[in-house]
Amino acid sequence: MIYARTLALLGLGLLGADAFVAPARGVVRAGAVTRAAADEPVEGESRRDALGKAAAAAAATVAAGAVNVANVAPAAAADFSSWRQIDIGTTETLFDVSFDPAEPKHGMLVGAKGSFFESFDGGKSWQPRSFSALDPDEEITYRFEQVSLNRGEAYIIGKPAILLHTKDAGKSWERVPLSPKLPGEPSTIVGLGNGKAEMTTSTGAIYYTENGGLNWKAQVKETIDATLNRISSSGVKGASYFSGSIATTHRDDQGKYLAVSSRGNFYLTWEPGQDFWIPHNRGTSRRIQNMGFIKGT
């Protein structure tokens, strides 16, 4: 069983590397970039059979010479070995890190129990920070999950629902009020510089601001569950099981979005100018955990 699992993972890795070759910019390659639950067998198939088939496919791929392992560039191994563990002096769970494209050595790192660190040497060392906008006893109750740093301006979101904003590279922070009518909780935020940012919520709402979060404009006309209820007759498999929230959301440089349903049985896309999210069927019964975009070359 160990050998079968090893071959299966090897086969997935080899095929995955080949699948990422030169797509068009902004094109969603669901088959190439989705992370599927590989250990989940197809309906009616046992786990042993599934692993056996995966192992056989991997062995056949290697035997056929689909990928010449001997010709893999040594640089790949060198790049991997260049990684090293950084001790930042905390045992708390860390959730997100962001470096300023305009100042690549300046980074911010956030995590559980109010964890917030800052680096000025490209991540080689990190210093703990606190927020003047929060009381110390209050700060430790928050789990900061997302940070976006761009041109000296940064946004941080967390749970319970909170939004923090700085315009001076972190020297001072302000707490931005969130409307109690906000559908869902903030799930992602992307700072675009000069007071502009885009935020999504757990129900699929997308908002845009041009003044540092003082005012937000909705980019979609309804939440995902409302869209699915409206088009339930369109044949989107799994839509009737939608729990009302999404697991992951990703944005590309052009403002296009990918979202995976919380159950992983279908995904959705949205791009600027569209009024609603567009759901898509999966070509397999296996659930997906995450998706992303591949940048063109």
PDB file of C-alpha atoms in Angstrom:
ATOM      1  CA  MET A   1       0.000   0.000   0.000  1.00  0.00           C
ATOM      2  CA  ILE A   2       2.890   2.382   0.790  1.00  0.00           C
ATOM      3  CA  TYR A   3       4.451   1.783  -2.621  1.00  0.00           C
ATOM      4  CA  ALA A   4       1.103   2.263  -4.347  1.00  0.00           C
ATOM      5  CA  ARG A   5       0.526   5.585  -2.597  1.00  0.00           C
ATOM      6  CA  THR A   6       4.065   6.753  -3.412  1.00  0.00           C
ATOM      7  CA  LEU A   7       3.628   5.950  -7.081  1.00  0.00           C
ATOM      8  CA  ALA A   8       0.247   7.621  -7.122  1.00  0.00           C
ATOM      9  CA  LEU A   9       1.663  10.839  -5.686  1.00  0.00           C
ATOM     10  CA  LEU A  10       4.629  10.668  -8.048  1.00  0.00           C
ATOM     11  CA  GLY A  11       2.307  10.278 -10.993  1.00  0.00           C
ATOM     12  CA  LEU A  12       0.191  13.237  -9.911  1.00  0.00           C
ATOM     13  CA  GLY A  13       3.311  15.365  -9.487  1.00  0.00           C
ATOM     14  CA  LEU A  14       4.706  14.501 -12.910  1.00  0.00           C
ATOM     15  CA  LEU A  15       1.454  15.022 -14.734  1.00  0.00           C
ATOM     16  CA  GLY A  16       0.800  18.233 -12.810  1.00  0.00           C
ATOM     17  CA  ALA A  17       4.164  19.687 -13.824  1.00  0.00           C
ATOM     18  CA  ASP A  18       3.382  19.020 -17.470  1.00  0.00           C
ATOM     19  CA  ALA A  19      -0.112  20.473 -17.185  1.00  0.00           C
ATOM     20  CA  PHE A  20       1.164  23.900 -16.189  1.00  0.00           C
ATOM     21  CA  VAL A  21       2.925  24.587 -19.500  1.00  0.00           C
ATOM     22  CA  ALA A  22       2.239  28.056 -20.989  1.00  0.00           C
ATOM     23  CA  PRO A  23      -1.512  28.730 -20.688  1.00  0.00           C
ATOM     24  CA  ALA A  24      -2.979  31.959 -22.006  1.00  0.00           C
ATOM     25  CA  ARG A  25      -2.936  34.805 -19.452  1.00  0.00           C
ATOM     26  CA  GLY A  26      -5.972  34.883 -17.223  1.00  0.00           C
ATOM     27  CA  VAL A  27      -7.375  31.590 -18.530  1.00  0.00           C
ATOM     28  CA  VAL A  28      -8.702  29.269 -15.840  1.00  0.00           C
ATOM     29  CA  ARG A  29      -7.195  25.789 -16.139  1.00  0.00           C
ATOM     30  CA  ALA A  30      -9.432  23.984 -13.675  1.00  0.00           C
ATOM     31  CA  GLY A  31      -7.956  20.583 -14.398  1.00  0.00           C
ATOM     32  CA  ALA A  32      -4.423  21.842 -13.915  1.00  0.00           C
ATOM     33  CA  VAL A  33      -4.795  24.068 -10.889  1.00  0.00           C
ATOM     34  CA  THR A  34      -7.454  22.412  -8.742  1.00  0.00           C
ATOM     35  CA  ARG A  35      -6.322  20.566  -5.668  1.00  0.00           C
ATOM     36  CA  ALA A  36      -8.485  17.447  -5.522  1.00  0.00           C
ATOM     37  CA  ALA A  37      -8.930  15.053  -2.645  1.00  0.00           C
ATOM     38  CA  ALA A  38      -6.799  12.373  -4.269  1.00  0.00           C
ATOM     39  CA  ASP A  39      -7.481   9.810  -1.593  1.00  0.00           C
ATOM     40  CA  GLU A  40     -11.261   9.970  -2.106  1.00  0.00           C
ATOM     41  CA  PRO A  41     -12.321   7.051  -4.335  1.00  0.00           C
ATOM     42  CA  VAL A  42     -14.721   7.409  -7.194  1.00  0.00           C
ATOM     43  CA  GLU A  43     -18.246   6.315  -6.316  1.00  0.00           C
ATOM     44  CA  GLY A  44     -18.541   2.530  -6.475  1.00  0.00           C
ATOM     45  CA  GLU A  45     -14.775   2.050  -6.340  1.00  0.00           C
ATOM     46  CA  SER A  46     -12.887   0.863  -3.267  1.00  0.00           C
ATOM     47  CA  ARG A  47      -9.940   2.773  -1.837  1.00  0.00           C
ATOM     48  CA  ARG A  48      -7.609  -0.122  -2.646  1.00  0.00           C
ATOM     49  CA  ASP A  49      -8.787  -0.178  -6.277  1.00  0.00           C
ATOM     50  CA  ALA A  50      -8.410   3.584  -6.584  1.00  0.00           C
ATOM     51  CA  LEU A  51      -4.851   3.525  -5.264  1.00  0.00           C
ATOM     52  CA  GLY A  52      -3.994   0.569  -7.440  1.00  0.00           C
ATOM     53  CA  LYS A  53      -5.219   2.324 -10.567  1.00  0.00           C
ATOM     54  CA  ALA A  54      -3.361   5.509  -9.653  1.00  0.00           C
ATOM     55  CA  ALA A  55      -0.156   3.555  -9.077  1.00  0.00           C
ATOM     56  CA  ALA A  56      -0.521   1.730 -12.376  1.00  0.00           C
ATOM     57  CA  ALA A  57      -1.144   4.989 -14.219  1.00  0.00           C
ATOM     58  CA  ALA A  58       1.894   6.576 -12.607  1.00  0.00           C
ATOM     59  CA  ALA A  59       4.108   3.621 -13.492  1.00  0.00           C
ATOM     60  CA  ALA A  60       2.850   3.637 -17.071  1.00  0.00           C
ATOM     61  CA  THR A  61       3.511   7.371 -17.366  1.00  0.00           C
ATOM     62  CA  VAL A  62       7.081   7.026 -16.142  1.00  0.00           C
ATOM     63  CA  ALA A  63       7.717   3.943 -18.284  1.00  0.00           C
ATOM     64  CA  ALA A  64       6.412   5.701 -21.383  1.00  0.00           C
ATOM     65  CA  GLY A  65       8.897   8.496 -20.878  1.00  0.00           C
ATOM     66  CA  ALA A  66       6.231  11.201 -20.644  1.00  0.00           C
ATOM     67  CA  VAL A  67       8.548  13.134 -18.344  1.00  0.00           C
ATOM     68  CA  ASN A  68      12.289  12.617 -18.448  1.00  0.00           C
ATOM     69  CA  VAL A  69      13.258  12.906 -14.782  1.00  0.00           C
ATOM     70  CA  ALA A  70      16.951  12.762 -15.660  1.00  0.00           C
ATOM     71  CA  ASN A  71      16.622  16.001 -17.607  1.00  0.00           C
ATOM     72  CA  VAL A  72      15.072  18.017 -14.758  1.00  0.00           C
ATOM     73  CA  ALA A  73      17.160  21.160 -14.303  1.00  0.00           C
ATOM     74  CA  PRO A  74      19.459  21.051 -11.232  1.00  0.00           C
ATOM     75  CA  ALA A  75      18.298  24.596 -10.456  1.00  0.00           C
ATOM     76  CA  ALA A  76      14.979  23.212  -9.241  1.00  0.00           C
ATOM     77  CA  ALA A  77      16.703  21.305  -6.442  1.00  0.00           C
ATOM     78  CA  ALA A  78      18.908  24.293  -5.669  1.00  0.00           C
ATOM     79  CA  ASP A  79      15.871  26.552  -5.312  1.00  0.00           C
ATOM     80  CA  PHE A  80      14.228  24.078  -2.960  1.00  0.00           C
ATOM     81  CA  SER A  81      17.306  23.767  -0.780  1.00  0.00           C
ATOM     82  CA  SER A  82      17.522  27.554  -0.451  1.00  0.00           C
ATOM     83  CA  TRP A  83      14.463  27.559   1.809  1.00  0.00           C
ATOM     84  CA  ARG A  84      15.147  27.795   5.533  1.00  0.00           C
ATOM     85  CA  GLN A  85      12.999  27.928   8.630  1.00  0.00           C
ATOM     86  CA  ILE A  86      12.688  31.297  10.371  1.00  0.00           C
ATOM     87  CA  ASP A  87      12.035  31.367  14.105  1.00  0.00           C
ATOM     88  CA  ILE A  88       9.869  34.388  14.849  1.00  0.00           C
ATOM     89  CA  GLY A  89       9.316  33.593  18.501  1.00  0.00           C
ATOM     90  CA  THR A  90       5.683  32.492  18.567  1.00  0.00           C
ATOM     91  CA  THR A  91       3.775  29.246  18.801  1.00  0.00           C
ATOM     92  CA  GLU A  92       0.543  30.753  17.499  1.00  0.00           C
ATOM     93  CA  THR A  93      -0.892  29.718  14.122  1.00  0.00           C
ATOM     94  CA  LEU A  94       0.070  32.122  11.321  1.00  0.00           C
ATOM     95  CA  PHE A  95      -2.374  32.689   8.471  1.00  0.00           C
ATOM     96  CA  ASP A  96      -1.033  35.169   5.923  1.00  0.00           C
ATOM     97  CA  VAL A  97       2.012  37.155   4.846  1.00  0.00           C
ATOM     98  CA  SER A  98       2.373  40.060   2.412  1.00  0.00           C
ATOM     99  CA  PHE A  99       5.340  41.989   1.025  1.00  0.00           C
ATOM    100  CA  ASP A 100       5.108  45.445  -0.516  1.00  0.00           C
ATOM    101  CA  PRO A 101       5.817  45.313  -4.294  1.00  0.00           C
ATOM    102  CA  ALA A 102       7.189  48.865  -4.063  1.00  0.00           C
ATOM    103  CA  GLU A 103       9.414  47.977  -1.060  1.00  0.00           C
ATOM    104  CA  PRO A 104      10.131  44.236  -1.396  1.00  0.00           C
ATOM    105  CA  LYS A 105      12.023  44.022   1.907  1.00  0.00           C
ATOM    106  CA  HIS A 106       9.020  45.281   3.883  1.00  0.00           C
ATOM    107  CA  GLY A 107       6.591  42.542   4.907  1.00  0.00           C
ATOM    108  CA  MET A 108       3.734  41.912   7.324  1.00  0.00           C
ATOM    109  CA  LEU A 109       2.697  38.624   8.913  1.00  0.00           C
ATOM    110  CA  VAL A 110      -0.564  37.928  10.783  1.00  0.00           C
ATOM    111  CA  GLY A 111      -2.050  35.086  12.799  1.00  0.00           C
ATOM    112  CA  ALA A 112      -4.112  33.881  15.744  1.00  0.00           C
ATOM    113  CA  LYS A 113      -4.566  35.646  19.098  1.00  0.00           C
ATOM    114  CA  GLY A 114      -3.728  39.046  17.670  1.00  0.00           C
ATOM    115  CA  SER A 115      -0.396  37.929  16.197  1.00  0.00           C
ATOM    116  CA  PHE A 116       1.161  40.641  14.032  1.00  0.00           C
ATOM    117  CA  PHE A 117       4.785  40.794  12.899  1.00  0.00           C
ATOM    118  CA  GLU A 118       6.738  43.090  10.604  1.00  0.00           C
ATOM    119  CA  SER A 119       9.943  42.549   8.608  1.00  0.00           C
ATOM    120  CA  PHE A 120      12.255  45.074   6.953  1.00  0.00           C
ATOM    121  CA  ASP A 121      14.851  42.661   5.579  1.00  0.00           C
ATOM    122  CA  GLY A 122      12.840  40.533   3.190  1.00  0.00           C
ATOM    123  CA  GLY A 123      11.587  38.108   5.853  1.00  0.00           C
ATOM    124  CA  LYS A 124      14.937  37.154   7.403  1.00  0.00           C
ATOM    125  CA  SER A 125      13.815  38.534  10.751  1.00  0.00           C
ATOM    126  CA  TRP A 126      10.451  39.577  12.205  1.00  0.00           C
ATOM    127  CA  GLN A 127       9.481  41.949  15.008  1.00  0.00           C
ATOM    128  CA  PRO A 128       6.191  41.738  16.933  1.00  0.00           C
ATOM    129  CA  ARG A 129       3.859  44.697  16.528  1.00  0.00           C
ATOM    130  CA  SER A 130       0.606  45.878  18.113  1.00  0.00           C
ATOM    131  CA  PHE A 131      -2.216  48.139  16.987  1.00  0.00           C
ATOM    132  CA  SER A 132      -2.765  51.543  18.557  1.00  0.00           C
ATOM    133  CA  ALA A 133      -6.391  51.321  17.407  1.00  0.00           C
ATOM    134  CA  LEU A 134      -7.004  48.278  19.659  1.00  0.00           C
ATOM    135  CA  ASP A 135      -6.859  47.773  23.391  1.00  0.00           C
ATOM    136  CA  PRO A 136      -4.242  45.107  24.302  1.00  0.00           C
ATOM    137  CA  ASP A 137      -6.855  42.946  26.011  1.00  0.00           C
ATOM    138  CA  GLU A 138      -9.099  43.245  22.966  1.00  0.00           C
ATOM    139  CA  GLU A 139      -6.345  42.634  20.433  1.00  0.00           C
ATOM    140  CA  ILE A 140      -5.580  39.123  21.685  1.00  0.00           C
ATOM    141  CA  THR A 141      -9.175  38.045  21.030  1.00  0.00           C
ATOM    142  CA  TYR A 142      -8.792  38.487  17.261  1.00  0.00           C
ATOM    143  CA  ARG A 143      -7.597  35.989  14.695  1.00  0.00           C
ATOM    144  CA  PHE A 144      -6.068  37.997  11.868  1.00  0.00           C
ATOM    145  CA  GLU A 145      -6.431  35.941   8.692  1.00  0.00           C
ATOM    146  CA  GLN A 146      -5.561  38.207   5.743  1.00  0.00           C
ATOM    147  CA  VAL A 147      -3.087  41.035   5.160  1.00  0.00           C
ATOM    148  CA  SER A 148      -2.448  43.004   1.971  1.00  0.00           C
ATOM    149  CA  LEU A 149       0.446  45.476   1.710  1.00  0.00           C
ATOM    150  CA  ASN A 150       0.830  47.666  -1.362  1.00  0.00           C
ATOM    151  CA  ARG A 151       2.790  50.932  -1.796  1.00  0.00           C
ATOM    152  CA  GLY A 152       2.916  51.625   1.914  1.00  0.00           C
ATOM    153  CA  GLU A 153      -0.797  51.068   2.396  1.00  0.00           C
ATOM    154  CA  ALA A 154      -2.070  47.933   4.142  1.00  0.00           C
ATOM    155  CA  TYR A 155      -5.324  46.250   5.118  1.00  0.00           C
ATOM    156  CA  ILE A 156      -5.864  43.472   7.659  1.00  0.00           C
ATOM    157  CA  ILE A 157      -9.063  41.492   8.194  1.00  0.00           C
ATOM    158  CA  GLY A 158      -9.867  38.909  10.836  1.00  0.00           C
ATOM    159  CA  LYS A 159     -12.403  37.222  13.095  1.00  0.00           C
ATOM    160  CA  PRO A 160     -14.527  38.323  14.859  1.00  0.00           C
ATOM    161  CA  ALA A 161     -15.181  40.569  11.867  1.00  0.00           C
ATOM    162  CA  ILE A 162     -12.636  43.404  11.857  1.00  0.00           C
ATOM    163  CA  LEU A 163     -10.899  45.612   9.270  1.00  0.00           C
ATOM    164  CA  LEU A 164      -7.703  47.566  10.002  1.00  0.00           C
ATOM    165  CA  HIS A 165      -6.063  50.067   7.643  1.00  0.00           C
ATOM    166  CA  THR A 166      -2.781  51.974   7.497  1.00  0.00           C
ATOM    167  CA  LYS A 167      -1.696  54.666   5.049  1.00  0.00           C
ATOM    168  CA  ASP A 168       1.843  55.157   6.389  1.00  0.00           C
ATOM    169  CA  ALA A 169       3.403  51.688   6.024  1.00  0.00           C
ATOM    170  CA  GLY A 170       2.228  50.548   9.451  1.00  0.00           C
ATOM    171  CA  LYS A 171       3.356  53.468  11.608  1.00  0.00           C
ATOM    172  CA  SER A 172      -0.264  54.116  12.596  1.00  0.00           C
ATOM    173  CA  TRP A 173      -3.475  52.131  12.162  1.00  0.00           C
ATOM    174  CA  GLU A 174      -7.169  52.918  12.077  1.00  0.00           C
ATOM    175  CA  ARG A 175     -10.093  50.592  12.616  1.00  0.00           C
ATOM    176  CA  VAL A 176     -12.536  50.791   9.708  1.00  0.00           C
ATOM    177  CA  PRO A 177     -16.178  50.267  10.737  1.00  0.00           C
ATOM    178  CA  LEU A 178     -17.987  47.379   9.052  1.00  0.00           C
ATOM    179  CA  SER A 179     -21.698  47.573   8.398  1.00  0.00           C
ATOM    180  CA  PRO A 180     -23.823  45.170  10.488  1.00  0.00           C
ATOM    181  CA  LYS A 181     -25.721  44.518   7.252  1.00  0.00           C
ATOM    182  CA  LEU A 182     -22.606  43.123   5.566  1.00  0.00           C
ATOM    183  CA  PRO A 183     -23.572  39.760   4.014  1.00  0.00           C
ATOM    184  CA  GLY A 184     -21.270  37.221   5.621  1.00  0.00           C
ATOM    185  CA  GLU A 185     -17.851  37.892   7.143  1.00  0.00           C
ATOM    186  CA  PRO A 186     -14.854  39.468   5.346  1.00  0.00           C
ATOM    187  CA  SER A 187     -12.861  36.644   3.777  1.00  0.00           C
ATOM    188  CA  THR A 188     -10.266  38.260   1.470  1.00  0.00           C
ATOM    189  CA  ILE A 189      -8.952  41.755   0.854  1.00  0.00           C
ATOM    190  CA  VAL A 190      -6.566  43.117  -1.785  1.00  0.00           C
ATOM    191  CA  GLY A 191      -5.024  46.568  -1.427  1.00  0.00           C
ATOM    192  CA  LEU A 192      -4.649  48.287  -4.794  1.00  0.00           C
ATOM    193  CA  GLY A 193      -2.872  51.419  -3.557  1.00  0.00           C
ATOM    194  CA  ASN A 194      -3.931  55.063  -3.214  1.00  0.00           C
ATOM    195  CA  GLY A 195      -6.879  54.246  -0.975  1.00  0.00           C
ATOM    196  CA  LYS A 196      -8.273  51.603  -3.325  1.00  0.00           C
ATOM    197  CA  ALA A 197      -9.058  48.052  -2.249  1.00  0.00           C
ATOM    198  CA  GLU A 198     -11.329  45.122  -2.998  1.00  0.00           C
ATOM    199  CA  MET A 199     -12.895  42.915  -0.334  1.00  0.00           C
ATOM    200  CA  THR A 200     -14.925  39.703  -0.530  1.00  0.00           C
ATOM    201  CA  THR A 201     -17.118  38.036   2.071  1.00  0.00           C
ATOM    202  CA  SER A 202     -17.872  34.430   2.955  1.00  0.00           C
ATOM    203  CA  THR A 203     -21.172  34.608   1.046  1.00  0.00           C
ATOM    204  CA  GLY A 204     -19.561  35.797  -2.198  1.00  0.00           C
ATOM    205  CA  ALA A 205     -20.186  39.528  -1.932  1.00  0.00           C
ATOM    206  CA  ILE A 206     -17.503  41.699  -3.594  1.00  0.00           C
ATOM    207  CA  TYR A 207     -16.945  45.317  -2.563  1.00  0.00           C
ATOM    208  CA  TYR A 208     -14.672  48.058  -3.902  1.00  0.00           C
ATOM    209  CA  THR A 209     -13.452  51.206  -2.145  1.00  0.00           C
ATOM    210  CA  GLU A 210     -11.575  54.267  -3.364  1.00  0.00           C
ATOM    211  CA  ASN A 211     -11.228  56.034  -0.018  1.00  0.00           C
ATOM    212  CA  GLY A 212      -9.571  53.581   2.345  1.00  0.00           C
ATOM    213  CA  GLY A 213     -12.739  51.742   3.282  1.00  0.00           C
ATOM    214  CA  LEU A 214     -14.918  54.691   4.284  1.00  0.00           C
ATOM    215  CA  ASN A 215     -17.353  53.811   1.494  1.00  0.00           C
ATOM    216  CA  TRP A 216     -17.799  50.545  -0.370  1.00  0.00           C
ATOM    217  CA  LYS A 217     -19.525  49.811  -3.661  1.00  0.00           C
ATOM    218  CA  ALA A 218     -21.008  46.367  -4.337  1.00  0.00           C
ATOM    219  CA  GLN A 219     -19.627  44.697  -7.476  1.00  0.00           C
ATOM    220  CA  VAL A 220     -22.179  41.859  -7.629  1.00  0.00           C
ATOM    221  CA  LYS A 221     -25.938  42.241  -7.332  1.00  0.00           C
ATOM    222  CA  GLU A 222     -26.578  39.214  -5.130  1.00  0.00           C
ATOM    223  CA  THR A 223     -24.853  36.648  -2.952  1.00  0.00           C
ATOM    224  CA  ILE A 224     -23.919  33.219  -4.281  1.00  0.00           C
ATOM    225  CA  ASP A 225     -26.756  31.404  -2.554  1.00  0.00           C
ATOM    226  CA  ALA A 226     -29.256  33.841  -4.101  1.00  0.00           C
ATOM    227  CA  THR A 227     -27.723  33.214  -7.538  1.00  0.00           C
ATOM    228  CA  LEU A 228     -27.941  29.439  -7.112  1.00  0.00           C
ATOM    229  CA  ASN A 229     -31.544  29.612  -5.956  1.00  0.00           C
ATOM    230  CA  ARG A 230     -32.390  31.729  -8.992  1.00  0.00           C
ATOM    231  CA  ILE A 231     -30.735  29.401 -11.511  1.00  0.00           C
ATOM    232  CA  SER A 232     -31.271  26.054  -9.778  1.00  0.00           C
ATOM    233  CA  SER A 233     -32.811  24.694 -12.975  1.00  0.00           C
ATOM    234  CA  SER A 234     -29.571  25.285 -14.914  1.00  0.00           C
ATOM    235  CA  GLY A 235     -28.214  21.856 -14.008  1.00  0.00           C
ATOM    236  CA  VAL A 236     -25.359  22.837 -11.705  1.00  0.00           C
ATOM    237  CA  LYS A 237     -24.629  19.662  -9.770  1.00  0.00           C
ATOM    238  CA  GLY A 238     -24.280  20.148  -6.045  1.00  0.00           C
ATOM    239  CA  ALA A 239     -25.979  23.547  -6.034  1.00  0.00           C
ATOM    240  CA  SER A 240     -28.861  22.198  -3.955  1.00  0.00           C
ATOM    241  CA  TYR A 241     -26.327  21.242  -1.264  1.00  0.00           C
ATOM    242  CA  PHE A 242     -24.736  24.693  -1.096  1.00  0.00           C
ATOM    243  CA  SER A 243     -24.336  25.724   2.541  1.00  0.00           C
ATOM    244  CA  GLY A 244     -24.354  29.456   1.838  1.00  0.00           C
ATOM    245  CA  SER A 245     -20.606  30.009   2.062  1.00  0.00           C
ATOM    246  CA  ILE A 246     -17.481  29.484  -0.013  1.00  0.00           C
ATOM    247  CA  ALA A 247     -14.260  27.801   1.083  1.00  0.00           C
ATOM    248  CA  THR A 248     -11.647  29.778  -0.866  1.00  0.00           C
ATOM    249  CA  THR A 249     -11.562  32.857  -3.089  1.00  0.00           C
ATOM    250  CA  HIS A 250      -8.737  34.021  -5.358  1.00  0.00           C
ATOM    251  CA  ARG A 251      -8.308  37.202  -7.426  1.00  0.00           C
ATOM    252  CA  ASP A 252      -5.956  37.684 -10.375  1.00  0.00           C
ATOM    253  CA  ASP A 253      -4.228  40.887 -11.479  1.00  0.00           C
ATOM    254  CA  GLN A 254      -7.122  41.796 -13.800  1.00  0.00           C
ATOM    255  CA  GLY A 255      -9.711  41.561 -11.030  1.00  0.00           C
ATOM    256  CA  LYS A 256     -11.148  38.173 -12.032  1.00  0.00           C
ATOM    257  CA  TYR A 257     -12.221  35.813  -9.244  1.00  0.00           C
ATOM    258  CA  LEU A 258     -12.355  32.075  -8.625  1.00  0.00           C
ATOM    259  CA  ALA A 259     -14.330  30.628  -5.711  1.00  0.00           C
ATOM    260  CA  VAL A 260     -14.752  27.052  -4.483  1.00  0.00           C
ATOM    261  CA  SER A 261     -17.950  26.014  -2.713  1.00  0.00           C
ATOM    262  CA  SER A 262     -17.599  24.994   0.925  1.00  0.00           C
ATOM    263  CA  ARG A 263     -18.430  21.363   0.023  1.00  0.00           C
ATOM    264  CA  GLY A 264     -15.963  21.337  -2.882  1.00  0.00           C
ATOM    265  CA  ASN A 265     -18.488  19.950  -5.367  1.00  0.00           C
ATOM    266  CA  PHE A 266     -18.514  22.920  -7.793  1.00  0.00           C
ATOM    267  CA  TYR A 267     -16.733  26.223  -8.384  1.00  0.00           C
ATOM    268  CA  LEU A 268     -17.668  29.722  -9.497  1.00  0.00           C
ATOM    269  CA  THR A 269     -16.125  32.525 -11.549  1.00  0.00           C
ATOM    270  CA  TRP A 270     -16.643  36.276 -11.722  1.00  0.00           C
ATOM    271  CA  GLU A 271     -14.982  39.075 -13.659  1.00  0.00           C
ATOM    272  CA  PRO A 272     -15.416  42.861 -13.711  1.00  0.00           C
ATOM    273  CA  GLY A 273     -18.572  43.917 -15.531  1.00  0.00           C
ATOM    274  CA  GLN A 274     -20.584  40.832 -14.624  1.00  0.00           C
ATOM    275  CA  ASP A 275     -23.582  41.224 -12.315  1.00  0.00           C
ATOM    276  CA  PHE A 276     -23.495  37.707 -10.881  1.00  0.00           C
ATOM    277  CA  TRP A 277     -21.179  34.816 -10.093  1.00  0.00           C
ATOM    278  CA  ILE A 278     -21.244  32.026 -12.692  1.00  0.00           C
ATOM    279  CA  PRO A 279     -21.305  28.462 -11.253  1.00  0.00           C
ATOM    280  CA  HIS A 280     -19.523  25.607 -13.042  1.00  0.00           C
ATOM    281  CA  ASN A 281     -19.926  21.845 -12.806  1.00  0.00           C
ATOM    282  CA  ARG A 282     -16.982  19.650 -11.931  1.00  0.00           C
ATOM    283  CA  GLY A 283     -15.972  16.927 -14.381  1.00  0.00           C
ATOM    284  CA  THR A 284     -15.377  14.439 -11.578  1.00  0.00           C
ATOM    285  CA  SER A 285     -17.060  13.309  -8.382  1.00  0.00           C
ATOM    286  CA  ARG A 286     -13.972  14.137  -6.343  1.00  0.00           C
ATOM    287  CA  ARG A 287     -14.249  17.235  -4.222  1.00  0.00           C
ATOM    288  CA  ILE A 288     -11.848  20.137  -4.680  1.00  0.00           C
ATOM    289  CA  GLN A 289     -10.274  22.164  -1.911  1.00  0.00           C
ATOM    290  CA  ASN A 290      -8.728  25.084  -3.755  1.00  0.00           C
ATOM    291  CA  MET A 291      -8.219  26.658  -7.181  1.00  0.00           C
ATOM    292  CA  GLY A 292      -6.026  29.414  -8.599  1.00  0.00           C
ATOM    293  CA  PHE A 293      -4.931  31.320 -11.684  1.00  0.00           C
ATOM    294  CA  ILE A 294      -1.863  30.682 -13.836  1.00  0.00           C
ATOM    295  CA  LYS A 295      -0.098  33.782 -15.112  1.00  0.00           C
ATOM    296  CA  GLY A 296       0.816  33.751 -18.797  1.00  0.00           C
ATOM    297  CA  THR A 297       4.373  34.279 -19.965  1.00  0.00           C
TER     298      THR A 297
END
